[in-house]
Amino acid sequence: MKALILVGGFGTRLRPLTLTMPKPLVEFANKPMILHQIEALAAVGVTDVVLAVNYRPEIMERVLKEYEDKLGVKIHFSLENEPLGTAGPLKLAEEILAKDDSPFFVLNSDVTCEFPFKALAEFHKSHGDEGTIVVTKVEEPSKYGVVVHKPNHPSRIDRFVEKPVEFVGNRINAGMYMLNTSVLRRIEKNRPTSIEQETFPAIVRDGQLHSFDLEGFWMDVGQPKDFLTGTCLYLSSLAKKQPHLLVSPSESYVHGGNVMIDESAKIGKNCRIGPNVVIGKNVVIGDGVRLQRCTLLPGSKVKDHAWIKSTIVGWNSVVGKWARLENVTVLGDDVTIGDEIYVNGGSVLPHKSIKANVDYPSIIM
Amino acid sequence: MLQVPIREKHNGPGKGTKAVILVGGPSRGTRFRPLSLDVPKPLFDVAGHPIIWHCLTAIAKVPSIQEVIMIGYYDESVFKDFIKEAASEFPNLPIKYLREYQALGTAGGLYHFRDAILKGRPERIFVLNSDVCCSFPLNEMAKLFDDKDAEAVILGTRVSEDAATNFGCIVSDQHSRRVLHYVEKPESHISNLINCGVYLFSVDAIFPSIKTAIKRRTDRPRLVSYPSSENLESSFMADEDEEKKNEVIRLEQDILSDLADSKQFFVYETKDFWRQIKTAGSAVPANALYLQKAYQTESNELAKPSPNVIPPVFIHPTAHVDPTAKLGPNVSIGPRAVIGPGARVKESIVLEDAEIKHDACVLYSIVGWNSRVGAWARVEGTPTPVTSHSTSIVKNGVKVQSITILGKECGVGDEVRVQNCVCLPFKELKRVCSTSSSGKPNLLRGIKLTN
């Protein structure tokens, strides 16, 4: 089987992290974001994965090389020289996607969920039409494009309504599809095309598009606030399904569960950690540290008595003693936060040293 | 009183001297709330001692001092214990408290108690406002007094031009140091040499001056403001009720200006620290300044410096500080206060019986009597510049309290952050409290208020 992942750009929404690392390589729950998807695809027998990118992917090629053998997949990079929208990259990768007649998966790279690829493939096969899009239920459909089904049909899509004023349904496009190779013939070459606004409506008109309900959580983690929320959802899911990947709640310092700690990390005395905390490779945590709802990326260090909540601590950053970080603070690579400093919603660019309080959400250049 | 020398000029350091400390009363010093709701301001502890204790130690160093008289309108019982303790601390310094039954003004009070002050025939009197924090260079003032054959010496200090108009401003002759002009809180800039609220007067000059001022007041009601066509009618205090106010005679407004006109009036300009203790927040800089002074004079009262004690720090002998807690600089820990493991206290006053739990952080704040700060909580004020004489700062265009103050028996929950707030007594803070995020008023009311 084959799959295409729409990676796109460097990920400006996830700055300052993406100033140092392309977004697909930023660790989400201690694993590069894109690897969550590649692993899930490999698990259902996908052998060819196309990453559609619009920047030179050298670092990614290097990092992902080692996973090719490990997972038994071939990773292709498909580079757009000009923006092609969300459908154009499919046409660009036609050679690989259409190398046989079997349907292929398409994924947006920013999504975290319990990837339902096996069930999706079975469902797609069962209805026999051209395409299936995964949909997820939302509480406020008026903010999204909503899927409306044909009367008396559970899955065949009748139309899409963008930001509905009146309630027409509560299922939205979750950014994952399974498509037959025939869809590629609907896309023009070298023209920027939107899959959501051009390709899908065309398939809908032919009655060939179905929806597939996603079970469990779904989150677009393309920006820091959602990255943190997505981490909470992901860890909660692990707690139910793969609790062995989390630190046991009986551990003395764990508070409220959902704590993932890389085995190379060091934790000091009298800490209180959790809920919803991810601690990366070679991270060092001092004594009396309080962590909640945060991700500490590899090589970072948190000194004694610091307090961190709703924060992403970037690679190799250092947080001083009695410092307090909160309200979606994001530290880039190699940032230093001085002792006793308070940072409220600061977005701190790489290699900065913060010596005065950041009282209001702001970007520290 | 035979031991008192006969009043005669030029008889050297043995010249009979008394000191008067003006302590005010409960209806004054409201800006020191919420702390003055529980303790009279003169008795509030900074650097481990009541504010007036710092005055007393300076007075005790004047060789010719005969007696200290505190004048105010607090109930007599208020200073009973203090005077008892002071008597054992300063055995050669008789101290008494004289109570005004109505506020007479700083000069009016002096005049009212003139018989008590003149008893024992002192030649000169120091007059100290209790709400200033400074090094009280009284002997230096006395030397200038002798050198110049003065009738009055005022302690002055230089402040920034924009701060000066909040104080009494002194214009002096640079060479002779004679005071040429004095005006209280002028509207326009006159001088950046200001009145520190510490004076030395010859008794022969001050009492006649006050008497003259009282007479003038009775003869001719004081102008509220300069008459102009707009306020001519309302500018005279003439009605019956206002008559009473005529008894209020203040040194600053009613006496000093006249002294400058006609008398041997000089200014001693101190280069040492000086700060007013008006608002509750100003206790934090006052605490810092007195602690630094104690540190420079190698006072044995201070805690020994160590990796976890950044001097100067005062820890009351009955307080319990965990060895892993880090304190200082400029921290005072009161009696029976408890500082938990891994706590951090900096530029702050922690009062009696307060508790700071483990890993909490207290910066630029006052933690009131019996208050509790939870684990990992952060109680934070904002430092004001050393040259500033104000305890409010401007954040996001809004004037906010710089020092965070927890009144008596306040509670800050675990992990809660409190910034730039004043909490009235008995307030429990369970959520983040800060002016910075909301711009809402930063006064947090307690469940009940004590009087």
XYZ file of C-alpha atoms in Angstrom, chain B residues 45-372:
328
model
C 8.986 45.849 62.311
C 11.519 46.655 59.632
C 14.923 44.991 59.741
C 13.775 43.142 62.844
C 12.832 46.214 64.880
C 9.928 48.655 65.153
C 10.287 51.715 62.956
C 10.729 54.015 66.000
C 13.362 51.711 67.480
C 15.645 52.838 64.636
C 15.051 56.459 65.710
C 15.850 55.567 69.304
C 19.170 53.901 68.496
C 20.272 57.058 66.677
C 19.134 59.296 69.538
C 20.937 57.106 72.065
C 24.219 57.962 70.322
C 23.856 61.676 71.052
C 26.071 62.248 74.120
C 24.133 65.088 75.714
C 20.687 63.548 75.403
C 18.524 63.984 78.507
C 15.238 62.411 77.529
C 13.139 61.134 74.658
C 9.531 62.220 74.410
C 7.159 60.563 71.999
C 4.190 62.719 71.060
C 1.136 61.348 69.311
C -2.541 60.603 69.721
C -2.501 56.833 70.013
C -3.877 55.398 73.244
C -1.256 55.246 76.004
C -1.446 51.449 76.122
C -0.115 51.235 72.543
C 3.456 52.088 73.473
C 3.523 50.556 76.951
C 5.393 47.396 76.003
C 7.656 49.199 73.603
C 8.732 51.706 76.237
C 9.363 48.872 78.681
C 11.588 47.058 76.218
C 13.338 50.252 75.193
C 14.084 50.997 78.857
C 16.041 47.783 79.160
C 17.695 48.225 75.756
C 18.668 51.841 76.437
C 18.979 52.022 80.239
C 20.389 55.566 80.231
C 17.675 56.985 78.020
C 14.475 58.018 79.812
C 11.556 57.572 77.413
C 8.026 58.789 77.848
C 4.918 59.020 75.735
C 2.699 62.097 75.794
C -0.725 61.759 74.305
C -2.522 64.541 72.479
C -6.261 64.214 72.866
C -6.813 65.893 69.602
C -4.448 66.184 66.687
C -2.696 69.489 67.162
C -0.342 69.315 64.225
C 3.371 68.685 64.484
C 4.147 72.128 65.886
C 0.949 72.377 67.887
C 1.825 69.165 69.719
C 5.259 70.442 70.606
C 3.804 73.660 71.927
C 1.073 71.902 73.865
C 3.668 69.848 75.726
C 6.205 72.669 76.068
C 6.278 72.475 79.854
C 7.130 68.785 79.814
C 9.725 69.324 77.111
C 11.336 72.284 78.861
C 11.456 70.501 82.189
C 15.119 69.989 83.054
C 15.944 73.048 80.964
C 17.244 71.576 77.758
C 18.819 74.086 75.401
C 17.810 72.389 72.237
C 15.510 69.689 71.001
C 15.719 67.225 68.187
C 12.393 66.656 66.476
C 12.062 63.463 64.449
C 9.142 62.400 62.316
C 8.715 58.697 62.969
C 7.808 57.939 59.364
C 11.224 58.431 57.874
C 13.902 55.874 57.352
C 17.415 57.254 57.357
C 20.739 57.079 59.133
C 19.712 59.963 61.426
C 23.056 61.807 61.502
C 22.081 63.639 64.674
C 25.590 64.301 65.941
C 26.547 65.836 62.614
C 23.493 68.072 62.812
C 24.470 69.061 66.356
C 27.972 69.924 65.163
C 26.630 72.193 62.433
C 24.309 73.715 65.038
C 27.301 74.553 67.233
C 29.548 75.650 64.380
C 26.996 78.068 63.008
C 25.632 79.155 66.362
C 22.319 78.133 64.860
C 18.778 78.437 66.100
C 17.530 75.669 63.855
C 19.076 72.909 61.737
C 17.069 70.845 59.306
C 18.185 67.580 57.768
C 18.018 67.738 53.979
C 18.668 65.353 51.128
C 18.810 65.652 47.354
C 16.186 63.880 45.258
C 15.404 63.834 41.556
C 13.785 66.972 40.198
C 10.448 65.358 39.459
C 10.248 63.828 42.946
C 11.119 67.058 44.738
C 7.705 68.712 44.513
C 6.216 65.915 46.639
C 8.256 67.126 49.593
C 9.159 70.263 51.472
C 11.762 72.051 49.368
C 14.702 73.945 50.782
C 16.643 76.691 49.046
C 19.972 77.193 50.774
C 23.120 79.219 50.414
C 25.741 76.818 49.133
C 28.579 78.210 51.187
C 26.995 79.164 54.459
C 24.364 76.398 54.279
C 21.854 78.889 55.571
C 18.254 78.164 54.642
C 17.026 81.045 52.481
C 13.610 79.782 51.549
C 11.341 76.906 52.471
C 8.147 75.812 50.783
C 6.073 72.703 51.410
C 5.144 70.640 48.319
C 5.476 73.444 45.780
C 3.607 73.333 42.506
C 6.646 74.327 40.509
C 10.241 73.307 40.798
C 12.093 75.267 43.424
C 14.925 73.061 44.608
C 15.820 69.386 44.740
C 17.066 69.688 48.315
C 14.209 68.413 50.420
C 13.147 68.256 54.054
C 13.927 64.890 55.655
C 11.621 65.507 58.614
C 14.424 65.675 61.184
C 15.210 68.938 62.971
C 17.290 70.387 65.741
C 15.854 73.520 67.323
C 17.054 75.874 69.996
C 14.233 76.027 72.535
C 14.636 79.787 72.576
C 13.771 79.958 68.909
C 11.194 77.262 68.288
C 8.650 77.948 71.007
C 8.440 81.693 70.345
C 8.071 80.908 66.635
C 5.165 78.578 67.282
C 3.611 81.100 69.607
C 3.847 83.765 66.944
C 2.283 81.405 64.410
C -0.617 80.655 66.749
C -1.182 84.330 67.393
C -1.075 85.124 63.717
C -3.552 82.370 63.054
C -6.014 83.687 65.627
C -5.692 87.243 64.377
C -5.912 86.425 60.746
C -7.404 83.189 59.426
C -5.101 81.311 57.136
C -5.687 81.552 53.438
C -6.745 78.299 51.926
C -5.176 79.428 48.727
C -4.116 82.605 47.106
C -7.176 84.697 46.479
C -8.157 85.274 42.943
C -11.353 86.549 41.460
C -12.589 82.973 41.200
C -12.143 81.826 44.766
C -12.139 85.014 46.764
C -15.226 84.118 48.710
C -14.210 80.628 49.607
C -10.577 81.317 50.284
C -10.956 82.320 53.910
C -11.503 79.793 56.677
C -14.026 81.749 58.589
C -16.827 79.575 59.835
C -17.240 78.203 63.323
C -16.175 74.645 62.535
C -12.988 75.717 60.927
C -12.095 77.664 64.000
C -10.943 74.467 65.629
C -8.563 73.716 62.832
C -6.768 76.893 63.703
C -5.288 75.030 66.601
C -3.558 72.735 64.174
C -0.117 74.171 63.650
C 2.288 72.267 61.482
C 6.018 72.661 61.490
C 6.291 72.320 57.746
C 3.569 74.693 56.644
C 3.431 77.168 59.467
C 6.875 77.447 61.023
C 9.757 76.571 58.701
C 9.035 79.229 56.129
C 9.152 81.947 58.803
C 12.308 80.524 60.314
C 13.948 80.814 56.913
C 13.063 84.488 56.786
C 14.414 85.664 60.022
C 16.461 83.168 61.893
C 19.750 81.384 62.107
C 18.384 78.446 60.177
C 20.762 75.981 58.515
C 20.509 72.763 56.557
C 22.629 69.673 57.074
C 22.644 67.774 53.816
C 22.923 64.015 54.273
C 24.523 61.872 51.606
C 23.280 58.752 53.348
C 20.081 56.947 52.496
C 16.734 58.552 53.197
C 13.256 57.259 52.484
C 9.783 58.090 53.661
C 7.716 55.327 55.210
C 4.258 56.360 54.069
C 2.646 53.512 52.183
C 2.791 49.944 53.412
C 4.897 49.072 50.393
C 7.585 51.537 51.458
C 8.378 49.233 54.378
C 10.238 47.011 51.884
C 12.818 49.608 50.776
C 13.070 50.810 54.405
C 13.739 47.240 55.503
C 16.421 46.929 52.823
C 18.117 50.190 53.784
C 18.210 49.438 57.513
C 19.469 45.922 56.853
C 22.229 47.253 54.597
C 23.196 49.727 57.294
C 23.318 46.921 59.863
C 25.404 44.845 57.452
C 27.866 47.675 56.831
C 28.282 48.255 60.552
C 28.791 44.501 61.014
C 25.831 44.120 63.327
C 25.810 40.727 65.016
C 22.023 40.614 64.744
C 22.152 39.540 61.126
C 22.195 35.951 59.876
C 25.586 34.605 58.878
C 26.102 34.652 55.096
C 26.154 31.230 53.411
C 25.262 29.815 50.003
C 21.627 29.952 51.093
C 21.812 33.247 52.944
C 22.650 36.218 50.751
C 23.311 39.107 53.110
C 21.846 41.122 54.576
C 19.227 38.894 56.189
C 17.614 39.168 59.599
C 16.175 35.975 61.063
C 14.457 36.216 64.414
C 15.902 33.654 66.857
C 12.492 31.975 67.226
C 11.893 31.625 63.472
C 12.433 28.287 61.781
C 14.161 28.361 58.413
C 14.793 25.091 56.622
C 18.466 24.760 55.627
C 17.483 24.195 51.983
C 15.552 27.475 51.801
C 17.370 30.396 50.222
C 17.021 33.875 51.721
C 18.192 37.333 50.805
C 19.274 39.852 50.064
C 17.279 42.303 52.194
C 15.023 39.863 53.974
C 13.598 40.008 57.493
C 12.019 36.925 59.013
C 9.873 37.604 62.080
C 9.330 35.695 65.312
C 8.108 32.091 64.973
C 7.830 32.346 61.205
C 8.397 29.050 59.358
C 10.230 28.878 56.025
C 9.886 25.464 54.367
C 12.365 23.370 52.372
C 13.455 24.809 49.047
C 11.572 28.070 49.566
C 13.007 31.315 48.226
C 12.585 34.694 49.904
C 14.167 37.837 48.484
C 13.711 41.585 49.198
C 10.813 40.853 51.546
C 9.475 41.038 55.071
C 7.942 37.920 56.591
C 6.082 38.822 59.765
C 5.404 36.902 62.992
C 3.939 33.401 62.769
C 3.773 33.446 58.980
C 4.516 30.271 57.052
C 6.113 29.871 53.632
C 5.725 26.298 52.418
C 8.199 24.240 50.416
C 9.418 25.440 47.006
C 7.435 28.694 47.256
C 8.956 31.928 46.022
C 8.425 35.320 47.702
C 9.935 38.390 46.016
C 9.522 42.108 46.848
C 6.625 41.396 49.198
C 5.370 41.624 52.745
C 3.854 38.463 54.188
C 1.555 39.448 57.054
C 1.240 38.041 60.542
C -0.012 34.459 60.542
C -0.308 34.380 56.762
C 0.393 31.198 54.817
